[in-house]
PDB file of C-alpha atoms in Angstrom:
ATOM      1  CA  MET A1457      -2.879 -22.868 -19.944  1.00  0.00           C
ATOM      2  CA  ARG A1458      -5.970 -23.025 -17.821  1.00  0.00           C
ATOM      3  CA  PHE A1459      -5.386 -23.359 -13.636  1.00  0.00           C
ATOM      4  CA  ALA A1460      -8.087 -23.105 -10.738  1.00  0.00           C
ATOM      5  CA  LEU A1461      -8.003 -20.296  -8.614  1.00  0.00           C
ATOM      6  CA  GLU A1462      -7.837 -22.374  -6.069  1.00  0.00           C
ATOM      7  CA  ALA A1463      -4.299 -23.624  -6.826  1.00  0.00           C
ATOM      8  CA  LEU A1464      -3.448 -19.899  -5.744  1.00  0.00           C
ATOM      9  CA  LEU A1465      -5.192 -19.576  -2.281  1.00  0.00           C
ATOM     10  CA  ALA A1466      -2.757 -19.468   0.787  1.00  0.00           C
ATOM     11  CA  ASP A1467      -3.197 -22.499   3.143  1.00  0.00           C
ATOM     12  CA  VAL A1468      -4.886 -20.889   6.092  1.00  0.00           C
ATOM     13  CA  PRO A1469      -6.636 -23.335   8.723  1.00  0.00           C
ATOM     14  CA  ALA A1470     -10.250 -24.327   7.450  1.00  0.00           C
ATOM     15  CA  GLU A1471     -12.047 -22.691  10.680  1.00  0.00           C
ATOM     16  CA  GLN A1472     -10.778 -19.388   9.857  1.00  0.00           C
ATOM     17  CA  VAL A1473     -11.981 -19.428   6.006  1.00  0.00           C
ATOM     18  CA  ALA A1474     -15.136 -20.381   7.810  1.00  0.00           C
ATOM     19  CA  ALA A1475     -14.827 -17.664  10.560  1.00  0.00           C
ATOM     20  CA  ALA A1476     -14.144 -15.193   7.885  1.00  0.00           C
ATOM     21  CA  ARG A1477     -17.033 -16.065   5.389  1.00  0.00           C
ATOM     22  CA  ASP A1478     -19.558 -15.733   8.512  1.00  0.00           C
ATOM     23  CA  PHE A1479     -18.041 -12.250   8.881  1.00  0.00           C
ATOM     24  CA  TYR A1480     -18.319 -10.811   6.044  1.00  0.00           C
ATOM     25  CA  ARG A1481     -22.212 -12.406   5.784  1.00  0.00           C
ATOM     26  CA  SER A1482     -22.430 -10.481   8.973  1.00  0.00           C
ATOM     27  CA  ARG A1483     -21.477  -7.200   7.464  1.00  0.00           C
ATOM     28  CA  ALA A1484     -23.166  -5.194   5.220  1.00  0.00           C
ATOM     29  CA  ALA A1485     -21.268  -4.189   1.813  1.00  0.00           C
ATOM     30  CA  GLY A1486     -19.496  -0.810   1.724  1.00  0.00           C
ATOM     31  CA  ARG A1487     -19.287   1.859  -1.220  1.00  0.00           C
ATOM     32  CA  GLY A1488     -16.930   5.204  -0.972  1.00  0.00           C
ATOM     33  CA  PRO A1489     -18.001   8.555  -1.583  1.00  0.00           C
ATOM     34  CA  ALA A1490     -19.712   8.937  -4.342  1.00  0.00           C
ATOM     35  CA  GLY A1491     -18.431  13.043  -5.070  1.00  0.00           C
ATOM     36  CA  PHE A1492     -16.731  15.906  -2.733  1.00  0.00           C
ATOM     37  CA  GLU A1493     -19.672  16.292  -0.037  1.00  0.00           C
ATOM     38  CA  GLN A1494     -20.091  12.847   0.698  1.00  0.00           C
ATOM     39  CA  LEU A1495     -16.596  12.562   0.979  1.00  0.00           C
ATOM     40  CA  LYS A1496     -16.021  15.947   3.450  1.00  0.00           C
ATOM     41  CA  GLU A1497     -19.273  13.224   5.334  1.00  0.00           C
ATOM     42  CA  ALA A1498     -17.170  10.637   5.240  1.00  0.00           C
ATOM     43  CA  ARG A1499     -14.072  12.369   6.794  1.00  0.00           C
ATOM     44  CA  ALA A1500     -16.220  13.902   9.108  1.00  0.00           C
ATOM     45  CA  LYS A1501     -17.348  10.554  10.397  1.00  0.00           C
ATOM     46  CA  LYS A1502     -14.021   8.896  10.286  1.00  0.00           C
ATOM     47  CA  PRO A1503     -13.427   7.704  14.324  1.00  0.00           C
ATOM     48  CA  ALA A1504     -10.234   9.602  15.611  1.00  0.00           C
ATOM     49  CA  PRO A1505      -6.889   7.176  15.295  1.00  0.00           C
ATOM     50  CA  ARG A1506      -5.844   4.842  17.963  1.00  0.00           C
ATOM     51  CA  ALA A1507      -3.312   6.180  20.436  1.00  0.00           C
ATOM     52  CA  ALA A1508      -0.458   3.951  20.097  1.00  0.00           C
ATOM     53  CA  VAL A1509       1.800   3.453  23.080  1.00  0.00           C
ATOM     54  CA  PRO A1510       4.556   4.394  23.018  1.00  0.00           C
ATOM     55  CA  PRO A1511       3.838   6.942  19.923  1.00  0.00           C
ATOM     56  CA  PRO A1512       5.633   7.978  17.397  1.00  0.00           C
ATOM     57  CA  VAL A1513       8.070  10.322  16.545  1.00  0.00           C
ATOM     58  CA  GLU A1514       6.367  13.761  14.444  1.00  0.00           C
ATOM     59  CA  GLU A1515       8.169  15.970  12.497  1.00  0.00           C
ATOM     60  CA  PRO A1516       9.355  17.059   8.685  1.00  0.00           C
ATOM     61  CA  VAL A1517      11.808  15.596   6.065  1.00  0.00           C
ATOM     62  CA  GLU A1518      12.279  17.137   2.629  1.00  0.00           C
ATOM     63  CA  ALA A1519      13.965  15.266  -0.493  1.00  0.00           C
ATOM     64  CA  ALA A1520      14.176  16.607  -3.936  1.00  0.00           C
ATOM     65  CA  GLY A1521      12.681  20.067  -2.626  1.00  0.00           C
ATOM     66  CA  VAL A1522       9.487  18.740  -1.163  1.00  0.00           C
ATOM     67  CA  ARG A1523       8.477  18.818   2.744  1.00  0.00           C
ATOM     68  CA  VAL A1524       6.265  16.097   3.801  1.00  0.00           C
ATOM     69  CA  PRO A1525       5.080  15.015   7.919  1.00  0.00           C
ATOM     70  CA  VAL A1526       5.834  11.581   8.866  1.00  0.00           C
ATOM     71  CA  ARG A1527       5.730   9.482  11.669  1.00  0.00           C
ATOM     72  CA  ILE A1528       8.436   7.437  13.270  1.00  0.00           C
ATOM     73  CA  PHE A1529       8.092   4.397  15.661  1.00  0.00           C
ATOM     74  CA  LEU A1530      11.681   3.325  17.126  1.00  0.00           C
ATOM     75  CA  PRO A1531      11.623  -0.216  18.721  1.00  0.00           C
ATOM     76  CA  SER A1532      11.876  -0.912  22.172  1.00  0.00           C
ATOM     77  CA  GLY A1533      14.947  -2.841  23.606  1.00  0.00           C
ATOM     78  CA  GLY A1534      17.818  -1.452  21.038  1.00  0.00           C
ATOM     79  CA  PRO A1535      18.921  -0.324  17.901  1.00  0.00           C
ATOM     80  CA  PRO A1536      16.366  -1.208  14.247  1.00  0.00           C
ATOM     81  CA  ARG A1537      17.261  -4.283  12.384  1.00  0.00           C
ATOM     82  CA  GLY A1538      15.732  -1.690   9.518  1.00  0.00           C
ATOM     83  CA  VAL A1539      13.460   0.900   8.045  1.00  0.00           C
ATOM     84  CA  HIS A1540      10.277  -0.057   6.828  1.00  0.00           C
ATOM     85  CA  LEU A1541       8.181   3.221   5.116  1.00  0.00           C
ATOM     86  CA  GLU A1542       4.692   2.265   5.268  1.00  0.00           C
ATOM     87  CA  ILE A1543       1.916   4.215   2.802  1.00  0.00           C
ATOM     88  CA  HIS A1544      -1.102   4.291   4.146  1.00  0.00           C
ATOM     89  CA  GLY A1545      -4.478   3.289   2.187  1.00  0.00           C
ATOM     90  CA  GLY A1546      -7.104   5.348   1.901  1.00  0.00           C
ATOM     91  CA  GLY A1547      -8.391   5.776  -1.862  1.00  0.00           C
ATOM     92  CA  PHE A1548      -6.066   8.855  -2.383  1.00  0.00           C
ATOM     93  CA  TYR A1549      -8.449  10.965  -0.898  1.00  0.00           C
ATOM     94  CA  MET A1550      -9.217   9.960   3.210  1.00  0.00           C
ATOM     95  CA  GLY A1551      -7.288   8.786   6.036  1.00  0.00           C
ATOM     96  CA  SER A1552      -3.724   9.260   7.491  1.00  0.00           C
ATOM     97  CA  ALA A1553      -0.432   8.218   8.861  1.00  0.00           C
ATOM     98  CA  ALA A1554      -1.668   8.333  12.465  1.00  0.00           C
ATOM     99  CA  HIS A1555      -4.938   6.052  11.206  1.00  0.00           C
ATOM    100  CA  SER A1556      -1.942   3.402  11.020  1.00  0.00           C
ATOM    101  CA  ASP A1557      -0.410   4.111  14.262  1.00  0.00           C
ATOM    102  CA  VAL A1558      -1.285   0.808  16.072  1.00  0.00           C
ATOM    103  CA  ARG A1559      -0.141  -1.441  12.958  1.00  0.00           C
ATOM    104  CA  ASN A1560       2.605   0.411  12.457  1.00  0.00           C
ATOM    105  CA  ARG A1561       4.322   0.257  16.366  1.00  0.00           C
ATOM    106  CA  ALA A1562       2.864  -3.592  16.670  1.00  0.00           C
ATOM    107  CA  LEU A1563       4.835  -3.531  13.170  1.00  0.00           C
ATOM    108  CA  ALA A1564       7.994  -1.827  14.731  1.00  0.00           C
ATOM    109  CA  GLU A1565       7.880  -4.079  18.234  1.00  0.00           C
ATOM    110  CA  ALA A1566       7.800  -7.318  15.594  1.00  0.00           C
ATOM    111  CA  LEU A1567      10.602  -6.352  13.264  1.00  0.00           C
ATOM    112  CA  HIS A1568      12.836  -4.543  15.475  1.00  0.00           C
ATOM    113  CA  THR A1569      12.775  -1.965  12.686  1.00  0.00           C
ATOM    114  CA  ALA A1570      12.453   1.595  12.515  1.00  0.00           C
ATOM    115  CA  VAL A1571       8.601   2.512  10.957  1.00  0.00           C
ATOM    116  CA  VAL A1572       8.129   5.650   9.453  1.00  0.00           C
ATOM    117  CA  GLY A1573       4.365   6.761   8.395  1.00  0.00           C
ATOM    118  CA  VAL A1574       4.439   9.002   5.441  1.00  0.00           C
ATOM    119  CA  ASP A1575       0.840  11.728   5.430  1.00  0.00           C
ATOM    120  CA  TYR A1576       1.041  12.605   2.026  1.00  0.00           C
ATOM    121  CA  ARG A1577      -1.521  15.143   0.473  1.00  0.00           C
ATOM    122  CA  LEU A1578      -4.552  13.909  -0.407  1.00  0.00           C
ATOM    123  CA  ALA A1579      -6.796  14.091  -3.190  1.00  0.00           C
ATOM    124  CA  PRO A1580      -9.613  15.973  -4.490  1.00  0.00           C
ATOM    125  CA  GLU A1581      -7.506  19.536  -2.633  1.00  0.00           C
ATOM    126  CA  ASP A1582      -4.233  18.139  -3.995  1.00  0.00           C
ATOM    127  CA  PRO A1583      -4.712  15.442  -7.116  1.00  0.00           C
ATOM    128  CA  TRP A1584      -2.148  13.245  -8.245  1.00  0.00           C
ATOM    129  CA  PRO A1585       0.808  13.521  -8.615  1.00  0.00           C
ATOM    130  CA  ALA A1586       1.255  15.521  -4.500  1.00  0.00           C
ATOM    131  CA  ALA A1587       0.905  11.993  -3.333  1.00  0.00           C
ATOM    132  CA  PRO A1588       3.173   9.862  -5.190  1.00  0.00           C
ATOM    133  CA  ASP A1589       5.859  13.721  -4.607  1.00  0.00           C
ATOM    134  CA  ASP A1590       5.434  12.802  -0.971  1.00  0.00           C
ATOM    135  CA  CYS A1591       6.105   9.518  -1.479  1.00  0.00           C
ATOM    136  CA  GLU A1592       8.996   9.524  -3.690  1.00  0.00           C
ATOM    137  CA  ALA A1593      10.450  12.632  -1.252  1.00  0.00           C
ATOM    138  CA  VAL A1594      10.450  10.244   1.882  1.00  0.00           C
ATOM    139  CA  ALA A1595      12.121   7.168   0.239  1.00  0.00           C
ATOM    140  CA  LEU A1596      14.378   9.794  -0.978  1.00  0.00           C
ATOM    141  CA  TRP A1597      15.192  11.183   2.794  1.00  0.00           C
ATOM    142  CA  LEU A1598      15.651   7.427   3.618  1.00  0.00           C
ATOM    143  CA  VAL A1599      18.153   6.899   0.853  1.00  0.00           C
ATOM    144  CA  GLU A1600      20.171   9.708   2.276  1.00  0.00           C
ATOM    145  CA  GLN A1601      19.657   9.598   5.999  1.00  0.00           C
ATOM    146  CA  ALA A1602      18.530   5.903   6.850  1.00  0.00           C
ATOM    147  CA  GLU A1603      22.188   5.324   8.070  1.00  0.00           C
ATOM    148  CA  ALA A1604      22.804   8.609  10.073  1.00  0.00           C
ATOM    149  CA  ARG A1605      19.519   8.817  11.306  1.00  0.00           C
ATOM    150  CA  PHE A1606      18.752   4.743  12.430  1.00  0.00           C
ATOM    151  CA  GLY A1607      22.164   3.112  12.222  1.00  0.00           C
ATOM    152  CA  THR A1608      20.872   0.735   9.023  1.00  0.00           C
ATOM    153  CA  ALA A1609      20.542   1.333   5.977  1.00  0.00           C
ATOM    154  CA  ARG A1610      18.216  -1.903   5.201  1.00  0.00           C
ATOM    155  CA  LEU A1611      15.172  -0.270   3.877  1.00  0.00           C
ATOM    156  CA  THR A1612      11.828  -1.879   2.872  1.00  0.00           C
ATOM    157  CA  ILE A1613       8.540  -0.141   2.030  1.00  0.00           C
ATOM    158  CA  GLY A1614       4.844  -1.320   1.687  1.00  0.00           C
ATOM    159  CA  GLY A1615       1.331  -0.704   1.560  1.00  0.00           C
ATOM    160  CA  SER A1616      -2.316  -1.130   1.665  1.00  0.00           C
ATOM    161  CA  SER A1617      -5.407  -0.626  -1.301  1.00  0.00           C
ATOM    162  CA  ALA A1618      -4.128   3.290  -3.000  1.00  0.00           C
ATOM    163  CA  GLY A1619      -1.048   2.815  -0.524  1.00  0.00           C
ATOM    164  CA  ALA A1620       0.438  -0.053  -2.480  1.00  0.00           C
ATOM    165  CA  THR A1621      -0.304   1.593  -5.247  1.00  0.00           C
ATOM    166  CA  LEU A1622       1.629   5.014  -4.401  1.00  0.00           C
ATOM    167  CA  ALA A1623       4.394   2.160  -2.727  1.00  0.00           C
ATOM    168  CA  LEU A1624       5.027   0.689  -6.666  1.00  0.00           C
ATOM    169  CA  ALA A1625       4.633   4.052  -7.897  1.00  0.00           C
ATOM    170  CA  THR A1626       7.497   5.532  -5.581  1.00  0.00           C
ATOM    171  CA  LEU A1627       9.584   2.130  -6.422  1.00  0.00           C
ATOM    172  CA  LEU A1628       9.025   2.843 -10.253  1.00  0.00           C
ATOM    173  CA  ARG A1629      10.647   6.451  -9.363  1.00  0.00           C
ATOM    174  CA  LEU A1630      13.604   5.562  -7.801  1.00  0.00           C
ATOM    175  CA  ARG A1631      13.971   2.586 -10.251  1.00  0.00           C
ATOM    176  CA  ASP A1632      14.444   5.657 -12.815  1.00  0.00           C
ATOM    177  CA  ARG A1633      16.997   7.676 -10.231  1.00  0.00           C
ATOM    178  CA  GLY A1634      18.680   4.600 -10.219  1.00  0.00           C
ATOM    179  CA  VAL A1635      17.984   3.805  -6.196  1.00  0.00           C
ATOM    180  CA  ALA A1636      15.588   0.988  -6.345  1.00  0.00           C
ATOM    181  CA  ASP A1637      17.946  -1.349  -5.334  1.00  0.00           C
ATOM    182  CA  ARG A1638      18.443   0.253  -1.896  1.00  0.00           C
ATOM    183  CA  PHE A1639      15.433  -1.354  -0.704  1.00  0.00           C
ATOM    184  CA  ALA A1640      15.737  -4.765   0.208  1.00  0.00           C
ATOM    185  CA  GLY A1641      11.503  -5.659  -0.160  1.00  0.00           C
ATOM    186  CA  ALA A1642       8.065  -4.290  -1.012  1.00  0.00           C
ATOM    187  CA  ALA A1643       5.280  -5.629   0.778  1.00  0.00           C
ATOM    188  CA  LEU A1644       1.883  -4.944  -1.016  1.00  0.00           C
ATOM    189  CA  ARG A1645      -1.676  -5.451  -0.101  1.00  0.00           C
ATOM    190  CA  PHE A1646      -3.775  -4.904  -2.655  1.00  0.00           C
ATOM    191  CA  GLY A1647      -3.066  -2.500  -4.750  1.00  0.00           C
ATOM    192  CA  THR A1648      -5.251  -0.608  -7.307  1.00  0.00           C
ATOM    193  CA  TRP A1649      -3.033  -0.945 -10.227  1.00  0.00           C
ATOM    194  CA  ASP A1650      -4.907   0.186 -13.399  1.00  0.00           C
ATOM    195  CA  LEU A1651      -7.209   4.401 -12.783  1.00  0.00           C
ATOM    196  CA  SER A1652      -7.784   4.144 -17.050  1.00  0.00           C
ATOM    197  CA  ALA A1653     -10.644   1.617 -17.339  1.00  0.00           C
ATOM    198  CA  HIS A1654      -8.550  -0.722 -19.574  1.00  0.00           C
ATOM    199  CA  THR A1655      -8.313  -3.545 -17.449  1.00  0.00           C
ATOM    200  CA  PRO A1656     -11.178  -6.278 -15.853  1.00  0.00           C
ATOM    201  CA  SER A1657     -10.539  -4.827 -12.509  1.00  0.00           C
ATOM    202  CA  GLY A1658      -9.764  -1.106 -13.894  1.00  0.00           C
ATOM    203  CA  ARG A1659     -13.602  -0.908 -15.518  1.00  0.00           C
ATOM    204  CA  LEU A1660     -15.027  -2.564 -12.727  1.00  0.00           C
ATOM    205  CA  ILE A1661     -13.583   0.588 -10.414  1.00  0.00           C
ATOM    206  CA  ALA A1662     -14.021   3.366 -13.106  1.00  0.00           C
ATOM    207  CA  ASP A1663     -17.349   4.974 -12.069  1.00  0.00           C
ATOM    208  CA  GLU A1664     -15.786   5.368  -8.311  1.00  0.00           C
ATOM    209  CA  TYR A1665     -15.580   8.943  -7.102  1.00  0.00           C
ATOM    210  CA  PHE A1666     -11.868   8.385  -5.650  1.00  0.00           C
ATOM    211  CA  ILE A1667     -10.599   8.384  -9.459  1.00  0.00           C
ATOM    212  CA  GLN A1668     -12.395  11.396 -10.297  1.00  0.00           C
ATOM    213  CA  ALA A1669     -10.687  12.637  -7.552  1.00  0.00           C
ATOM    214  CA  TYR A1670      -7.397  11.995  -7.466  1.00  0.00           C
ATOM    215  CA  VAL A1671      -7.022  11.879 -11.604  1.00  0.00           C
ATOM    216  CA  GLY A1672      -9.763  13.518 -13.236  1.00  0.00           C
ATOM    217  CA  HIS A1673      -7.674  16.231 -14.439  1.00  0.00           C
ATOM    218  CA  VAL A1674      -6.009  13.991 -16.515  1.00  0.00           C
ATOM    219  CA  PRO A1675      -7.724  12.885 -19.565  1.00  0.00           C
ATOM    220  CA  ASP A1676      -8.415   9.646 -20.259  1.00  0.00           C
ATOM    221  CA  ARG A1677      -5.587   8.358 -22.877  1.00  0.00           C
ATOM    222  CA  ASP A1678      -3.249   9.119 -20.293  1.00  0.00           C
ATOM    223  CA  ARG A1679      -4.359   7.284 -17.070  1.00  0.00           C
ATOM    224  CA  THR A1680      -2.230   4.585 -18.221  1.00  0.00           C
ATOM    225  CA  LEU A1681       1.324   6.692 -17.261  1.00  0.00           C
ATOM    226  CA  PRO A1682       3.325   4.066 -14.777  1.00  0.00           C
ATOM    227  CA  ASP A1683       2.705   6.764 -12.039  1.00  0.00           C
ATOM    228  CA  ILE A1684      -0.792   6.587 -12.389  1.00  0.00           C
ATOM    229  CA  SER A1685      -1.481   3.108 -13.463  1.00  0.00           C
ATOM    230  CA  PRO A1686       1.827   0.829 -12.208  1.00  0.00           C
ATOM    231  CA  LEU A1687       0.167  -2.140 -14.371  1.00  0.00           C
ATOM    232  CA  TYR A1688       1.902  -0.130 -17.579  1.00  0.00           C
ATOM    233  CA  ALA A1689       5.050   0.185 -16.331  1.00  0.00           C
ATOM    234  CA  ASP A1690       8.408  -1.104 -17.462  1.00  0.00           C
ATOM    235  CA  LEU A1691       8.902  -3.030 -14.342  1.00  0.00           C
ATOM    236  CA  THR A1692      11.974  -4.292 -14.768  1.00  0.00           C
ATOM    237  CA  GLY A1693      14.615  -3.353 -11.602  1.00  0.00           C
ATOM    238  CA  LEU A1694      12.413  -3.846  -8.863  1.00  0.00           C
ATOM    239  CA  PRO A1695      12.938  -5.376  -5.401  1.00  0.00           C
ATOM    240  CA  PRO A1696      11.611  -8.657  -4.689  1.00  0.00           C
ATOM    241  CA  ALA A1697       7.838  -8.121  -3.644  1.00  0.00           C
ATOM    242  CA  LEU A1698       4.838  -9.699  -1.706  1.00  0.00           C
ATOM    243  CA  LEU A1699       1.545  -9.403  -3.101  1.00  0.00           C
ATOM    244  CA  VAL A1700      -1.549  -9.915  -0.857  1.00  0.00           C
ATOM    245  CA  VAL A1701      -4.850  -9.910  -1.913  1.00  0.00           C
ATOM    246  CA  GLY A1702      -8.513 -11.578  -1.245  1.00  0.00           C
ATOM    247  CA  ALA A1703     -10.237 -14.332  -3.316  1.00  0.00           C
ATOM    248  CA  GLU A1704     -12.807 -12.285  -2.867  1.00  0.00           C
ATOM    249  CA  ASP A1705     -11.288  -8.751  -3.945  1.00  0.00           C
ATOM    250  CA  ILE A1706     -12.614  -6.754  -6.951  1.00  0.00           C
ATOM    251  CA  LEU A1707      -9.085  -5.898  -7.999  1.00  0.00           C
ATOM    252  CA  LEU A1708      -8.326  -9.759  -7.444  1.00  0.00           C
ATOM    253  CA  GLU A1709      -7.529  -9.770 -11.472  1.00  0.00           C
ATOM    254  CA  ASP A1710      -4.892  -7.177 -11.540  1.00  0.00           C
ATOM    255  CA  ASN A1711      -3.479  -8.256  -8.617  1.00  0.00           C
ATOM    256  CA  LEU A1712      -2.830 -11.721 -10.722  1.00  0.00           C
ATOM    257  CA  THR A1713      -1.359 -10.243 -13.982  1.00  0.00           C
ATOM    258  CA  LEU A1714       0.664  -7.277 -12.061  1.00  0.00           C
ATOM    259  CA  ALA A1715       2.013 -10.589 -10.328  1.00  0.00           C
ATOM    260  CA  GLY A1716       2.601 -12.361 -13.550  1.00  0.00           C
ATOM    261  CA  ARG A1717       4.396  -9.145 -15.600  1.00  0.00           C
ATOM    262  CA  LEU A1718       6.259  -8.840 -11.969  1.00  0.00           C
ATOM    263  CA  SER A1719       7.849 -12.199 -12.510  1.00  0.00           C
ATOM    264  CA  ALA A1720       8.149 -12.075 -16.409  1.00  0.00           C
ATOM    265  CA  ALA A1721      10.242  -8.905 -15.988  1.00  0.00           C
ATOM    266  CA  GLY A1722      13.043 -10.794 -13.881  1.00  0.00           C
ATOM    267  CA  ASN A1723      11.848 -10.256 -10.587  1.00  0.00           C
ATOM    268  CA  ASP A1724      11.001 -12.168  -7.575  1.00  0.00           C
ATOM    269  CA  VAL A1725       7.897 -11.815  -6.731  1.00  0.00           C
ATOM    270  CA  GLU A1726       5.327 -13.878  -4.308  1.00  0.00           C
ATOM    271  CA  LEU A1727       1.412 -14.022  -4.949  1.00  0.00           C
ATOM    272  CA  ARG A1728      -1.127 -14.563  -1.999  1.00  0.00           C
ATOM    273  CA  VAL A1729      -4.829 -15.045  -2.190  1.00  0.00           C
ATOM    274  CA  TYR A1730      -6.649 -15.646   0.541  1.00  0.00           C
ATOM    275  CA  PRO A1731      -9.720 -17.602   0.471  1.00  0.00           C
ATOM    276  CA  ALA A1732     -12.828 -15.888   1.429  1.00  0.00           C
ATOM    277  CA  ALA A1733     -11.579 -12.643   1.871  1.00  0.00           C
ATOM    278  CA  PRO A1734     -12.270  -8.564   0.163  1.00  0.00           C
ATOM    279  CA  HIS A1735     -10.556  -5.412  -0.531  1.00  0.00           C
ATOM    280  CA  GLY A1736      -9.245  -4.419   2.788  1.00  0.00           C
ATOM    281  CA  PHE A1737      -9.314  -7.159   4.390  1.00  0.00           C
ATOM    282  CA  THR A1738      -5.912  -6.643   6.395  1.00  0.00           C
ATOM    283  CA  GLY A1739      -7.361  -3.956   8.558  1.00  0.00           C
ATOM    284  CA  HIS A1740     -10.775  -6.079   9.503  1.00  0.00           C
ATOM    285  CA  PRO A1741     -11.033  -7.891  12.972  1.00  0.00           C
ATOM    286  CA  THR A1742     -10.890 -11.618  11.465  1.00  0.00           C
ATOM    287  CA  ALA A1743      -8.337 -14.018  12.753  1.00  0.00           C
ATOM    288  CA  LEU A1744      -7.624 -14.740   8.809  1.00  0.00           C
ATOM    289  CA  ALA A1745      -6.369 -11.157   8.594  1.00  0.00           C
ATOM    290  CA  ALA A1746      -4.154 -11.462  11.403  1.00  0.00           C
ATOM    291  CA  THR A1747      -2.882 -15.052   9.838  1.00  0.00           C
ATOM    292  CA  ALA A1748      -2.015 -12.902   6.487  1.00  0.00           C
ATOM    293  CA  LEU A1749      -0.359  -9.782   8.953  1.00  0.00           C
ATOM    294  CA  ASP A1750       1.717 -11.852  10.548  1.00  0.00           C
ATOM    295  CA  GLY A1751       2.515 -13.591   7.286  1.00  0.00           C
ATOM    296  CA  ILE A1752       3.379 -10.423   5.988  1.00  0.00           C
ATOM    297  CA  ASN A1753       5.528 -10.073   8.846  1.00  0.00           C
ATOM    298  CA  SER A1754       7.435 -12.810   8.571  1.00  0.00           C
ATOM    299  CA  TRP A1755       8.463 -12.166   4.686  1.00  0.00           C
ATOM    300  CA  LEU A1756       9.864  -8.734   6.312  1.00  0.00           C
ATOM    301  CA  ARG A1757      11.593 -10.171   8.356  1.00  0.00           C
ATOM    302  CA  GLU A1758      13.694 -12.494   6.132  1.00  0.00           C
ATOM    303  CA  ARG A1759      14.068  -9.720   3.697  1.00  0.00           C
ATOM    304  CA  ILE A1760      15.370  -7.444   6.236  1.00  0.00           C
ATOM    305  CA  SER A1761      17.532  -9.584   8.190  1.00  0.00           C
TER     306      SER A1761
END
């Protein structure tokens, strides 16, 4: 069977696509740090997180013997209808939950939910499995404590890039514990699904330093472990998923493959491919990104309600 990529593209206004193309033509293409010294420089140059108003509650939570700092946003105007677990991106080696504060505050208000951001440990100081251990711990804390803490047990999860990878790895761990069904949906933006260099997208990113930082201590033959590369997992028994990716994303092919594998495993999955959009596009100041984020919010709202 053959089909054109155009058949998969999200329906967005033509003027937004044109404006996005103009934006990316004027924007120099970037590449991540090539080693630890460059990573330290990039971390030092990264702007401080923008403050959210009102600010989050910062506290540590603990489950399965792991203690993790989180940032909790509560909606104004009444108790939350659900709780969304948001896992930030950054190649497993950059960023923090605080860098998502403005987006998470907006999400809490738009969905009238509590939003919990995870400050998982970063590579290479803390390589795999530290990050998924931390994300799993926070997810288990929500499974155990959401009703008592927030007055609702309606849970969703999401993340972008490395955060999407960690979100799916977390759901796989929860599935194996028999509690993945406590989550009503997963919104996964342009995840990195293969770190073993076996898939088309995996081969394109094989020489990126973030892989060495995160799983450089793991033999190549073992990087297909589902906890590292979720594309190779048994994907049965997972909650509904929304996959969002740009048509110009270097990871497009693996996101298409994951959507197919999730569907073949019997899961409810929706794939949205946005034209003229590269990796990370929902974090860029374009109308196209705003449209995609509005669509994600609508999808999550349906899962929560």
